[in-house]
Short mmCIF file of C-alpha atoms and ligand atoms in Angstrom, two decimals:
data_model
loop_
_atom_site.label_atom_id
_atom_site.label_comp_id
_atom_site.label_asym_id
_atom_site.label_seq_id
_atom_site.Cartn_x
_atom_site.Cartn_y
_atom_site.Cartn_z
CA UNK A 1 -3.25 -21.77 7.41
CA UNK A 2 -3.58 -18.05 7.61
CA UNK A 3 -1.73 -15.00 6.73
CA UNK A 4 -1.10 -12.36 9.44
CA UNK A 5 0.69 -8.87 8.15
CA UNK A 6 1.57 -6.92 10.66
CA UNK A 7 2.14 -3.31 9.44
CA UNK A 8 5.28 -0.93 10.75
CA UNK A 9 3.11 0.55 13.37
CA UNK A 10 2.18 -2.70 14.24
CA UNK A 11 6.34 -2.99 15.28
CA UNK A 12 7.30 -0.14 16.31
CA UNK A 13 8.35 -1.02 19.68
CA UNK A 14 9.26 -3.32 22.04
CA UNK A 15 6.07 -2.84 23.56
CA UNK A 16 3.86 -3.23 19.65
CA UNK A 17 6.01 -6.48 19.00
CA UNK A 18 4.95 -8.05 22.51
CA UNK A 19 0.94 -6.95 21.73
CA UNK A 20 1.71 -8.73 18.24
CA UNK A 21 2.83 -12.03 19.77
CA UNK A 22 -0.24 -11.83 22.14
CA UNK A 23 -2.41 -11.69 19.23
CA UNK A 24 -0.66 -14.04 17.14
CA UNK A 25 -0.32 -16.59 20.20
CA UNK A 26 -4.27 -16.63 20.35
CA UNK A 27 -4.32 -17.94 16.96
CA UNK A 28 -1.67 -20.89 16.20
CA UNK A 29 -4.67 -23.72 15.90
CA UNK A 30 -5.17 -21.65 12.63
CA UNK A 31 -1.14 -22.17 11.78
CA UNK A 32 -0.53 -18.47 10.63
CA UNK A 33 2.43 -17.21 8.94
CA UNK A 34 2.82 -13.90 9.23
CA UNK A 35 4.38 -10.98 7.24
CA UNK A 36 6.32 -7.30 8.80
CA UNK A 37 6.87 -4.59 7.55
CA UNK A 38 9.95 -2.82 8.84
CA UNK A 39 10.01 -0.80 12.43
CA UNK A 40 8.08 2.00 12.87
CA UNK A 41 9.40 5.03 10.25
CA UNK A 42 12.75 2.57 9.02
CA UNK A 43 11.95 2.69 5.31
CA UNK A 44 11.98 6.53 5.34
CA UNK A 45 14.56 6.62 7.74
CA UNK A 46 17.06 4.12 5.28
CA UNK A 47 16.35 6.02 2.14
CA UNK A 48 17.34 9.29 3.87
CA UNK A 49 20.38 7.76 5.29
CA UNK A 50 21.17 6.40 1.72
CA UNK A 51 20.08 10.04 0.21
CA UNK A 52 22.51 12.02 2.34
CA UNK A 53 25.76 9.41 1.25
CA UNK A 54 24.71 10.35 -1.79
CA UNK A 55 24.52 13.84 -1.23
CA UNK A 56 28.41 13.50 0.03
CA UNK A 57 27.60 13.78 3.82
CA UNK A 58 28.97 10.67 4.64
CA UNK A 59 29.41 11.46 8.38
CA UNK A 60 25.77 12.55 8.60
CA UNK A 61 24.66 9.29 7.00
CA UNK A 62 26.91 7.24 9.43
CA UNK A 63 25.31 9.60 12.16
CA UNK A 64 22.09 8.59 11.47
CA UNK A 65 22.49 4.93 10.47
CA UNK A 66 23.92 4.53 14.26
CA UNK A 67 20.63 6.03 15.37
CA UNK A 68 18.57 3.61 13.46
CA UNK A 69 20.59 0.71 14.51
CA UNK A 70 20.22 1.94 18.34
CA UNK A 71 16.22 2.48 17.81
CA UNK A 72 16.53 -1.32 16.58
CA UNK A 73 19.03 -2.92 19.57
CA UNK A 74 17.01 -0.88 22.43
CA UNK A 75 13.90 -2.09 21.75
CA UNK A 76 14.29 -5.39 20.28
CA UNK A 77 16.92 -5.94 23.07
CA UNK A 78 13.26 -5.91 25.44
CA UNK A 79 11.89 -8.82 23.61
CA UNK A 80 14.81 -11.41 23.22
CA UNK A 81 15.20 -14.31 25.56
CA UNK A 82 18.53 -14.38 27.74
CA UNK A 83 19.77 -17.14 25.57
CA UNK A 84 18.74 -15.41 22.59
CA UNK A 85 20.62 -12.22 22.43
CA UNK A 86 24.10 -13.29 21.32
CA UNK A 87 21.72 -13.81 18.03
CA UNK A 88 20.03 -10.60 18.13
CA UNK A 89 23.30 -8.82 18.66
CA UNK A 90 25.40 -10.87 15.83
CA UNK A 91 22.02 -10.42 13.65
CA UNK A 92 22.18 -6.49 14.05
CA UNK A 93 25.79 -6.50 13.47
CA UNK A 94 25.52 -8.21 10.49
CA UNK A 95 22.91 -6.14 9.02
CA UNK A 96 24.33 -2.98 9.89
CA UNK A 97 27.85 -3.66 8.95
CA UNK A 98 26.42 -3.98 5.67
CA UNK A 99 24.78 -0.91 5.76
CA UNK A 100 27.56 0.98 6.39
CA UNK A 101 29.31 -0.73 3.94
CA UNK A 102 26.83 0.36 1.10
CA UNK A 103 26.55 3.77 2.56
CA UNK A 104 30.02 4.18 2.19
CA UNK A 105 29.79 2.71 -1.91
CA UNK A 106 27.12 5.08 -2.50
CA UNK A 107 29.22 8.11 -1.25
CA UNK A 108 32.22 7.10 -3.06
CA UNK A 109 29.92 7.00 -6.49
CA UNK A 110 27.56 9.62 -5.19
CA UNK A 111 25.07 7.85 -6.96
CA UNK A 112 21.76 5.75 -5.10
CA UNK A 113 21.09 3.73 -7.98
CA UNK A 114 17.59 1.89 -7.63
CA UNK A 115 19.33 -1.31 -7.07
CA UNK A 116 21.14 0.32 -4.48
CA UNK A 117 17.68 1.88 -3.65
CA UNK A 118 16.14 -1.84 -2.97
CA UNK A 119 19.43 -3.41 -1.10
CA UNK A 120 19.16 -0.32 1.44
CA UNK A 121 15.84 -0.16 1.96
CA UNK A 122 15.26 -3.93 1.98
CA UNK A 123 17.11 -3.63 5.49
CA UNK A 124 14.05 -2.58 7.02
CA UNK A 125 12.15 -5.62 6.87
CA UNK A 126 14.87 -7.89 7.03
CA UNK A 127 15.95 -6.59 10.47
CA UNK A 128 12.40 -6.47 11.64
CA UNK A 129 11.38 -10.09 10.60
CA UNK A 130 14.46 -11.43 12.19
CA UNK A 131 13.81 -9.47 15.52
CA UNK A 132 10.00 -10.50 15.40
CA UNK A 133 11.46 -14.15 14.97
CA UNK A 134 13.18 -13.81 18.51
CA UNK A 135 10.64 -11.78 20.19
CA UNK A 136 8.05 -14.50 19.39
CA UNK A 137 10.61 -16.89 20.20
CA UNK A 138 10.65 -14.78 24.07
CA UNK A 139 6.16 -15.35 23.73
CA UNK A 140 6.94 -19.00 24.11
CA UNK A 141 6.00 -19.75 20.16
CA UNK A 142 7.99 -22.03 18.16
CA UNK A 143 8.90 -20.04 15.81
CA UNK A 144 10.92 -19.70 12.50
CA UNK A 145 12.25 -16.90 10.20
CA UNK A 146 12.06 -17.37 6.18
CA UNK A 147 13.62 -15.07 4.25
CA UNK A 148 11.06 -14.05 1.81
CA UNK A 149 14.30 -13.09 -0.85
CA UNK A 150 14.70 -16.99 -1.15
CA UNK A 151 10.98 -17.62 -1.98
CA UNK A 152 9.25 -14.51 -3.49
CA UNK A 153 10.50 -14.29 -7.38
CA UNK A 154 10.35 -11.07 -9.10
CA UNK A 155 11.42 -9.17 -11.99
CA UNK A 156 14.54 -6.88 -12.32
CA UNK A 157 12.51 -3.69 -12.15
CA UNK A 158 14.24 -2.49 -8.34
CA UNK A 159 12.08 -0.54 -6.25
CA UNK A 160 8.46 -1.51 -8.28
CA UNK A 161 9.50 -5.21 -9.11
CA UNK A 162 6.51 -7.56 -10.14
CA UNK A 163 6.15 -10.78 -9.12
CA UNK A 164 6.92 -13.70 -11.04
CA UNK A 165 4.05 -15.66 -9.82
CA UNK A 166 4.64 -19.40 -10.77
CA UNK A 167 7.69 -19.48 -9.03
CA UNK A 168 6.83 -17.96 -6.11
CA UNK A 169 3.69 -19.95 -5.73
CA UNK A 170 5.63 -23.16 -6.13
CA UNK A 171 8.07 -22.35 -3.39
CA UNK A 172 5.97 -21.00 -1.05
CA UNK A 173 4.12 -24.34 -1.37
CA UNK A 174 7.55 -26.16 -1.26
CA UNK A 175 9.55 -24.38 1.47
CA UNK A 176 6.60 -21.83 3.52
CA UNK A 177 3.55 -24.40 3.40
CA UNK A 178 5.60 -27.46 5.17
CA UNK A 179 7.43 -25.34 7.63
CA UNK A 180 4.11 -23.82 8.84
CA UNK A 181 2.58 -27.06 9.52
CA UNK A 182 4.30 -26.79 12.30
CA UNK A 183 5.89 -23.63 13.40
CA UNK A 184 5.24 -20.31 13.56
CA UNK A 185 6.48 -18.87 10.22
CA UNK A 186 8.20 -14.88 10.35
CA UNK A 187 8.68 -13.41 6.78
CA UNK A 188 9.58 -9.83 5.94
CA UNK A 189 7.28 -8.12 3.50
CA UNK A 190 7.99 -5.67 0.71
CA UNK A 191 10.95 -7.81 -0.34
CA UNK A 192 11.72 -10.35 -2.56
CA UNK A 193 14.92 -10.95 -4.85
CA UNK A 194 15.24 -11.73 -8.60
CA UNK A 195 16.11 -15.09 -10.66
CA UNK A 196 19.66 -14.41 -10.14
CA UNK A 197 19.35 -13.45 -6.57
CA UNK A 198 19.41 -9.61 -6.23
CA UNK A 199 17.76 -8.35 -3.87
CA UNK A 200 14.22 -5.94 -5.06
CA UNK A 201 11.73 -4.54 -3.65
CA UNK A 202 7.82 -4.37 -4.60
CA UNK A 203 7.52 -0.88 -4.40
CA UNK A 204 6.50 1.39 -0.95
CA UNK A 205 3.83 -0.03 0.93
CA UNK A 206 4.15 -3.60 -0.69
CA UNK A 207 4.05 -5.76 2.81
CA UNK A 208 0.33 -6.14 2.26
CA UNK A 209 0.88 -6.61 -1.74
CA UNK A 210 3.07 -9.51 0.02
CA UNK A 211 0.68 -10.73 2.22
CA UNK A 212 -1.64 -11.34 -0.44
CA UNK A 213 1.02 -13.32 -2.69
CA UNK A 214 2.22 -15.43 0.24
CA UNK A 215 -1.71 -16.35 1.18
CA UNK A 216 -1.61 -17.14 -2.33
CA UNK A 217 1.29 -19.15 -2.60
CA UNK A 218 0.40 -21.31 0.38
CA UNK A 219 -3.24 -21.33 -0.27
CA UNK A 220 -3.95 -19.62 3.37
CA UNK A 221 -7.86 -20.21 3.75
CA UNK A 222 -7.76 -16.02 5.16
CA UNK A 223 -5.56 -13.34 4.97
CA UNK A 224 -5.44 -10.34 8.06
CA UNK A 225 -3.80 -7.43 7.42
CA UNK A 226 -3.32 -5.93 11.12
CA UNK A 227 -3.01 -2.41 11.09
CA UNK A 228 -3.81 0.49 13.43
CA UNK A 229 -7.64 1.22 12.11
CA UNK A 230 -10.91 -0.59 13.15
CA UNK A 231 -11.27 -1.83 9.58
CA UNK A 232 -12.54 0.39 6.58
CA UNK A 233 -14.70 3.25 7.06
CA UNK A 234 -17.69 5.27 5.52
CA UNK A 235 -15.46 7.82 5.11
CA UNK A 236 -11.78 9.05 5.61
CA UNK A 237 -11.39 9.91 9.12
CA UNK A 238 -8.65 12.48 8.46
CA UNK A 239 -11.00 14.60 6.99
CA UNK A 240 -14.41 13.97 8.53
CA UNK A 241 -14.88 12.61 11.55
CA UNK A 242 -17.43 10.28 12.61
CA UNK A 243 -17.61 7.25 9.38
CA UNK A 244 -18.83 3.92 10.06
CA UNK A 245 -16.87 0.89 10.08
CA UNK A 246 -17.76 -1.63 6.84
CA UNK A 247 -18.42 -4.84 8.57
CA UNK A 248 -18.57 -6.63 4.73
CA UNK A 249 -17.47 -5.21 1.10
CA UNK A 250 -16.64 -6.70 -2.20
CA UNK A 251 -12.92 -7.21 -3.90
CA UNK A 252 -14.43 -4.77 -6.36
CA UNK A 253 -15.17 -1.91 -3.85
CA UNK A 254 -12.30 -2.29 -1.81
CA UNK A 255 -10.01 -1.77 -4.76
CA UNK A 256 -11.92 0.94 -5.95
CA UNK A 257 -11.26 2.51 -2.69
CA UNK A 258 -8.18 1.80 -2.45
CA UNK A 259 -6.76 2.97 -5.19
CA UNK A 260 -8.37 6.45 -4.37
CA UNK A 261 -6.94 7.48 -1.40
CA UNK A 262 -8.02 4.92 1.29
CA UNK A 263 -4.74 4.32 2.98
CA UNK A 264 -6.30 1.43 5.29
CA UNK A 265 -4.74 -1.24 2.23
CA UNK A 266 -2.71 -0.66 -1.01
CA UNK A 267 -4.61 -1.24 -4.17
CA UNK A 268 -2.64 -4.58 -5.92
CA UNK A 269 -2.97 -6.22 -2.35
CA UNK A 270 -6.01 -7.70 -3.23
CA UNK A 271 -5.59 -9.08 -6.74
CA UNK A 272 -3.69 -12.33 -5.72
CA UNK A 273 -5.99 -12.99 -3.01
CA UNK A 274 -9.14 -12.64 -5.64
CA UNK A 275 -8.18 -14.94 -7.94
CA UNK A 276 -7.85 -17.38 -5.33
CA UNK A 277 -10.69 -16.32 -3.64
CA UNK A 278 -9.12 -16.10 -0.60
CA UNK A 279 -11.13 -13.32 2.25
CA UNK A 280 -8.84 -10.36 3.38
CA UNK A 281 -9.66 -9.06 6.83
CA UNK A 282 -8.36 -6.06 7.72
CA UNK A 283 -8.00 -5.55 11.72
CA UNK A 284 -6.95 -2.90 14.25
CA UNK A 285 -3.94 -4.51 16.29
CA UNK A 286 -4.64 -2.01 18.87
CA UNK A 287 -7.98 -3.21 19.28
CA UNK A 288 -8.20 -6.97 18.18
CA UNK A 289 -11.54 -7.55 19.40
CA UNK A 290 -13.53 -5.79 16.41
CA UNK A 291 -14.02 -8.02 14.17
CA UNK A 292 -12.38 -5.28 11.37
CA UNK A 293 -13.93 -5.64 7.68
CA UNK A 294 -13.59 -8.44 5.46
CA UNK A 295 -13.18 -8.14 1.88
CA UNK A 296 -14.71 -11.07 -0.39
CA UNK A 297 -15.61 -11.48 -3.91
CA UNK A 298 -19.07 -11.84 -4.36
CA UNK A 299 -20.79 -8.78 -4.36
CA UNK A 300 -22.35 -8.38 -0.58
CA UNK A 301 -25.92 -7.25 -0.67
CA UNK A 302 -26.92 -3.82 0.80
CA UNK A 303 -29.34 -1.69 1.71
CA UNK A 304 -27.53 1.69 1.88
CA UNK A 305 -26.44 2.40 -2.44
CA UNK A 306 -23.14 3.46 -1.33
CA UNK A 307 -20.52 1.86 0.97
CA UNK A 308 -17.81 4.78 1.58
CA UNK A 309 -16.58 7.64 0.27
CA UNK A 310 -12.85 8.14 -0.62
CA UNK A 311 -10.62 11.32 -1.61
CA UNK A 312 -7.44 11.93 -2.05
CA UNK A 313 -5.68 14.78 -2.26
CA UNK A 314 -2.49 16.20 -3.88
CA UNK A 315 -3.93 15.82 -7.24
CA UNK A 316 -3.01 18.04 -10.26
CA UNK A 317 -5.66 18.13 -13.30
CA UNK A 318 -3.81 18.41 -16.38
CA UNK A 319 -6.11 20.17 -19.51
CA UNK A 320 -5.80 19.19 -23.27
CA UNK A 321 -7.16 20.90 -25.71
CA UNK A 322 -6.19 20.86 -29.65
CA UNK A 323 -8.42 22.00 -32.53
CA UNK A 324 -6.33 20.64 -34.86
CA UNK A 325 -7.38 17.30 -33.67
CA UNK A 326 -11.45 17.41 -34.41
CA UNK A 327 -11.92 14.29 -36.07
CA UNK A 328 -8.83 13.37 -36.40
CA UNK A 329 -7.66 9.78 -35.15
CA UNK A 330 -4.75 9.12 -32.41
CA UNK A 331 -5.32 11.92 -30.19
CA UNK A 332 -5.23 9.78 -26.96
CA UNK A 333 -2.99 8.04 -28.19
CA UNK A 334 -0.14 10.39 -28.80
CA UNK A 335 -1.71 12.08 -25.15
CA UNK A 336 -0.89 9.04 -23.35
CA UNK A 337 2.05 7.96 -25.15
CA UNK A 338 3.48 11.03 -23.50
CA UNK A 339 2.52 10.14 -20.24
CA UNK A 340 3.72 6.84 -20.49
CA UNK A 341 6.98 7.90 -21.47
CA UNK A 342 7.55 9.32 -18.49
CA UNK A 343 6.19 7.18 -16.40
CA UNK A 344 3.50 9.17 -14.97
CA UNK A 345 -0.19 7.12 -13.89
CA UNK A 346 -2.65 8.88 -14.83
CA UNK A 347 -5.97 8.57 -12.62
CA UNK A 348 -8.78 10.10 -13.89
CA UNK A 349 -9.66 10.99 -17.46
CA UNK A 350 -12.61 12.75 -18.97
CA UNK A 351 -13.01 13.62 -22.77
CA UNK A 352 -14.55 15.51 -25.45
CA UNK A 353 -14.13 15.25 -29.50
CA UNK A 354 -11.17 17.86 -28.69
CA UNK A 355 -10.31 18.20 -25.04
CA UNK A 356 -8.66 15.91 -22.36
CA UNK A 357 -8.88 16.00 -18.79
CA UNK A 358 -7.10 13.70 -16.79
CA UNK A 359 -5.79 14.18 -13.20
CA UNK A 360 -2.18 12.71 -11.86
CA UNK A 361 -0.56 12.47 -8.57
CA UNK A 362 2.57 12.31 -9.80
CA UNK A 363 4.52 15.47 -10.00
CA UNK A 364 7.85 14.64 -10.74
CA UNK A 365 8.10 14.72 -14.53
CA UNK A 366 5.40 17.33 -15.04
CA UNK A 367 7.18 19.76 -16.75
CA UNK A 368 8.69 17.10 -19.12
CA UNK A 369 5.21 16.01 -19.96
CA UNK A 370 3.59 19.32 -20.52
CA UNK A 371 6.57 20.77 -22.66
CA UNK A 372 6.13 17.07 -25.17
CA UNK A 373 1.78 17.78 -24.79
CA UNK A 374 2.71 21.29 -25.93
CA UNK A 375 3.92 20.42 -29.46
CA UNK A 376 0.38 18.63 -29.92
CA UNK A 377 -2.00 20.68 -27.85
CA UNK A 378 -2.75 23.48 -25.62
CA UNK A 379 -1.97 22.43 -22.10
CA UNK A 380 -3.33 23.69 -18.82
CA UNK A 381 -2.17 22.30 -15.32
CA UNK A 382 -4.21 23.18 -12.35
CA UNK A 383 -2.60 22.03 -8.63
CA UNK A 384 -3.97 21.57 -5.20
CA UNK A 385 -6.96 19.30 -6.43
CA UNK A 386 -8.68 16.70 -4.70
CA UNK A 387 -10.54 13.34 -6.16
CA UNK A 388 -13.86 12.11 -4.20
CA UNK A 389 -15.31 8.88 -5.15
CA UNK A 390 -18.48 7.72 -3.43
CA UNK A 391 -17.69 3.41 -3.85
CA UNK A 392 -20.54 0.89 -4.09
CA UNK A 393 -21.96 -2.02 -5.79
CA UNK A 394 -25.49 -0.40 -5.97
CA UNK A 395 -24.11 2.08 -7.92
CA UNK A 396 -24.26 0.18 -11.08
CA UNK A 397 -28.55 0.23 -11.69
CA UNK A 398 -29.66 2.35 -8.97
CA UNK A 399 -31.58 5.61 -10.45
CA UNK A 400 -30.90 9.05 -9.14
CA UNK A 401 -27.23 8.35 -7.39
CA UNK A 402 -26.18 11.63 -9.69
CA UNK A 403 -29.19 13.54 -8.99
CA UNK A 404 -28.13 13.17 -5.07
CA UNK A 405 -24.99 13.23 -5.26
CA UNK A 406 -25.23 16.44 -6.89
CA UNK A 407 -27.65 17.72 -4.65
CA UNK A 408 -25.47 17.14 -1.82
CA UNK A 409 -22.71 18.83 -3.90
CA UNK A 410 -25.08 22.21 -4.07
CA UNK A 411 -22.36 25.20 -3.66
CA UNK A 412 -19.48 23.09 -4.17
CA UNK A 413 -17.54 23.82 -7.59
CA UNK A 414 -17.49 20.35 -9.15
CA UNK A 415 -14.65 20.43 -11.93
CA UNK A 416 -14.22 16.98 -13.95
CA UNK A 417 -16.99 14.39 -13.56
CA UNK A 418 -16.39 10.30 -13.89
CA UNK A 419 -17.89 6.86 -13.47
CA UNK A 420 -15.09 4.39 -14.48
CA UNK A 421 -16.08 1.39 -16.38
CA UNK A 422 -16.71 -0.51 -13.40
CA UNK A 423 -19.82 1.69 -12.36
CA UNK A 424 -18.82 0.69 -9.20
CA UNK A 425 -18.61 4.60 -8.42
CA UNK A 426 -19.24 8.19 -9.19
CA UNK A 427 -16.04 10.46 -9.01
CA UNK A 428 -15.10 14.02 -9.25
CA UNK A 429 -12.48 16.75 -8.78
CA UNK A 430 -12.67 19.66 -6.33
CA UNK A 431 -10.65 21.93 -5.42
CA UNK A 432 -8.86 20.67 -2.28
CA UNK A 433 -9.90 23.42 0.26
CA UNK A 434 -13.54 22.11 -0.61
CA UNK A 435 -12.82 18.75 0.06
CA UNK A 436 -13.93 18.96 3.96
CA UNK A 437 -17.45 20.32 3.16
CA UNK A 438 -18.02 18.16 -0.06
CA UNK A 439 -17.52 14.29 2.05
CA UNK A 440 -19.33 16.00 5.11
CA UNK A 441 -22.34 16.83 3.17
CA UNK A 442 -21.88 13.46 1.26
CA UNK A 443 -21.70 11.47 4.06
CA UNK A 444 -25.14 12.81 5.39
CA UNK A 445 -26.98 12.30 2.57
CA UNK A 446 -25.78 8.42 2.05
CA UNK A 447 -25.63 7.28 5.91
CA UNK A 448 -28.25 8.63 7.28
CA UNK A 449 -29.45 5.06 7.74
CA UNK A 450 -27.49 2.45 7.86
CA UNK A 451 -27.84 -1.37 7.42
CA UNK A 452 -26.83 -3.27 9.94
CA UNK A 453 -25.33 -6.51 8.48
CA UNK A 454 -22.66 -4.65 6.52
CA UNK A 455 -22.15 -1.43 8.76
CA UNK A 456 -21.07 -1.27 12.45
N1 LIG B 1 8.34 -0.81 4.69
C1 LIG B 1 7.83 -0.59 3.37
C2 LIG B 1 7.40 0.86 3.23
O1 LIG B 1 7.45 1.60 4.18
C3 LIG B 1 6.75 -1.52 3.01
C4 LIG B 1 5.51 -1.47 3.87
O2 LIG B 1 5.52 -0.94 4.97
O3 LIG B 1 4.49 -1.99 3.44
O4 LIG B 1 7.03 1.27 2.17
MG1 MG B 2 3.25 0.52 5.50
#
């Protein structure tokens, strides 16, 4: 068995769906079960529709929501057998009768509450695995639809819920393995539902995150996340041009680069798949030829000490400094007690006996956080800041990394230095309008030369 997640690019059309069932068709001896996100831009689209009921514009809501469920009949409407769409239309009828209904409860309370959050935006994937159902149905594949709120388990905590793992895994082995002995099995990602049945959500991007539990759960022997990329790159092709594609990397690397900035697969995806040490391929469903880039867990030997570079950007450095607190215990304590308390990740974090950096990407309770750091500390917040992380294995016990790294860096104004615990990579802050020139001249110092096995 194998997973297949097909991302909301992936299914954004009529047209995407049919290329999907070509590709999945081409691969039943390996019994996949694959995972959707929703259509195309439908998360984003719910949550504004749900935003503006809120907001008291009821009709504009209603406006919209009959936009989105017209986007959903015209092209799923190109995929359905003859036979097939007194289901599709019943199915969207259902699903949008419902959305109107809680579009109309969340304008009467003029509240979105985050379990109204997950119900709404839960619609997304629960339309789209129903329509990939039938439009697989119209490939000729026996296919069937499981509702991934009756087998994925979670917590109560709507719109980041965490799996509850033991239960999942036993009824994906129960209900999901069985069924795709035989069949072609359709599951919605990003959704699941809690002990007593409410519907949650895993938090925005989470399909993959799903993926990787389902593979899990079942024991897949691979999981493919399809998206619209060749696979993972040397570098971030949105803000240098011309990377390599990363034939073979470790768990470790990938999740170092995903979790700064590299969009190609969201950070937690991989955890369930490593402990089962289960492969993750990530391939371009625009181009299913290339063989993408496979993520495994041993290390994978190179020549070339670094395997991509990453950034992100949007990154505010907060600064903590306090006097008072030279030699004194509890410092970072009380620092990230703050954070904590208003829920804020922090990313990176670089100290001295009295001073803090640390960098977040999350805005939204900044001011909260830096009037609570002010009763300890002096605060400074800097904005428009960008993280770079050159990722590799070889980074841990080869000499001189710094020394080029740094070199390449000549001219560039380098303002918080870090190489996590991991030593899996060397990371800084820039500002962001340096960002282009800093991976450019990166990028020609490391890949130069490449080797072969692990870069295409
Ligand atoms: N549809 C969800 C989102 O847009 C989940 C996903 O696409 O992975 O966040
Ligand atoms: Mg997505």
């Amino acid at each position: 068995m194998i997973v297949m997640k097909f991302g909301g690019t992936s299914v954004e059309s009529a047209t995407a769906i049919a290329r999907v069932a070509t590709i999945v068709s081409a691969r039943l001896d390996r019994r996949p079960v694959v995972v959707v996100s929703a259509m195309g831009k439908t998360t984003n689209r719910l949550l504004a529709i749900a935003k503006a009921a809120a907001e008291g514009q009821q009709s504009e809501a209603l406006r919209q929501l009959e936009e989105l469920r017209e986007y959903h009949r015209s092209e799923a409407v190109q995929i359905v057998r003859e036979e097939d769409k007194a289901e599709l239309d019943q199915l969207l009828d259902e699903h949008f009768t419902e959305l109107s209904q809680m579009v109309a409860e969340i304008a009467q309370v003029e509240e979105f509450s985050p379990r109204m959050v997950d119900a709404v935006s839960s619609m997304g994937e629960r339309l789209s695995s129903r329509i990939v159902t039938l439009g697989f149905r119209h490939a000729g594949m026996d296919t069937v639809h499981v509702d991934s709120r009756a087998v994925l388990v979670t917590d109560t905590r709507h719109t980041h819920a965490a799996p509850i793992f033991q239960r999942t895994y036993a009824r994906m082995r129960e209900t999901v393995a069985p069924l795709a002995e035989k069949q072609v099995v359709v599951m919605g990602g990003f959704i699941g539902s809690s002990q007593d049945g409410t519907t949650t959500t895993l938090g925005r991007g989470g399909s993959d995150y799903s993926a990787s539990i389902i593979g899990a759960g079942i024991g897949a022997e691979e999981i493919q996340i399809w998206t619209d990329v060749d696979g993972m790159l040397t570098c971030d092709p949105r803000i240098v041009p011309g990377g390599y594609r990363i034939k073979t990397i470790s768990f470790a690397e990938a999740a170092e680069l995903a979790y700064f900035g590299a969009k190609v697969l969201h950070p937690a995806t991989v955890l369930p798949a490593v402990e089962k040490n289960i492969p993750v391929l990530v391939l371009n469903s625009r181009n299913p030829e290339v063989s993408g880039t496979r993520i495994v867990k041993e290390t994978v030997h190179c020549r070339n000490v670094i395997k991509s570079i990453a950034c992100k950007t949007g990154i505010t450095v907060v600064k903590i400094q306090s006097l008072r607190m030279l030699m004194a215990h509890g410092f970072l304590h009380r620092i990230f007690e703050v954070f904590d308390r208003f829920q804020t990740p922090v990313d990176m974090v670089t100290t001295s006996e009295v001073s803090v950096s640390l960098t977040i990407d999350n805005d939204s309770n900044l001011d909260d956080i830096k009037d609570e750091l002010s009763r300890i500390a002096e605060v400074e917040v800097e904005t428009n800041r960008a993280i770079v992380c050159a990722v590799g294995d070889n980074v841990r016990g080869t000499p001189g990394i710094g020394a080029r790294i740094f070199r390449a860096l000549s001219g560039i104004n380098v303002l918080m230095i870090s190489q996590g615990a991991s030593q899996l990579n060397f990371s800084f802050v820039i500002d962001a309008t340096e960002l282009r020139p800093a991976v450019q001249s990166l990028h020609d110092e490391f890949f130069s030369t490449l080797d072969p096995e692990v870069f295409a």
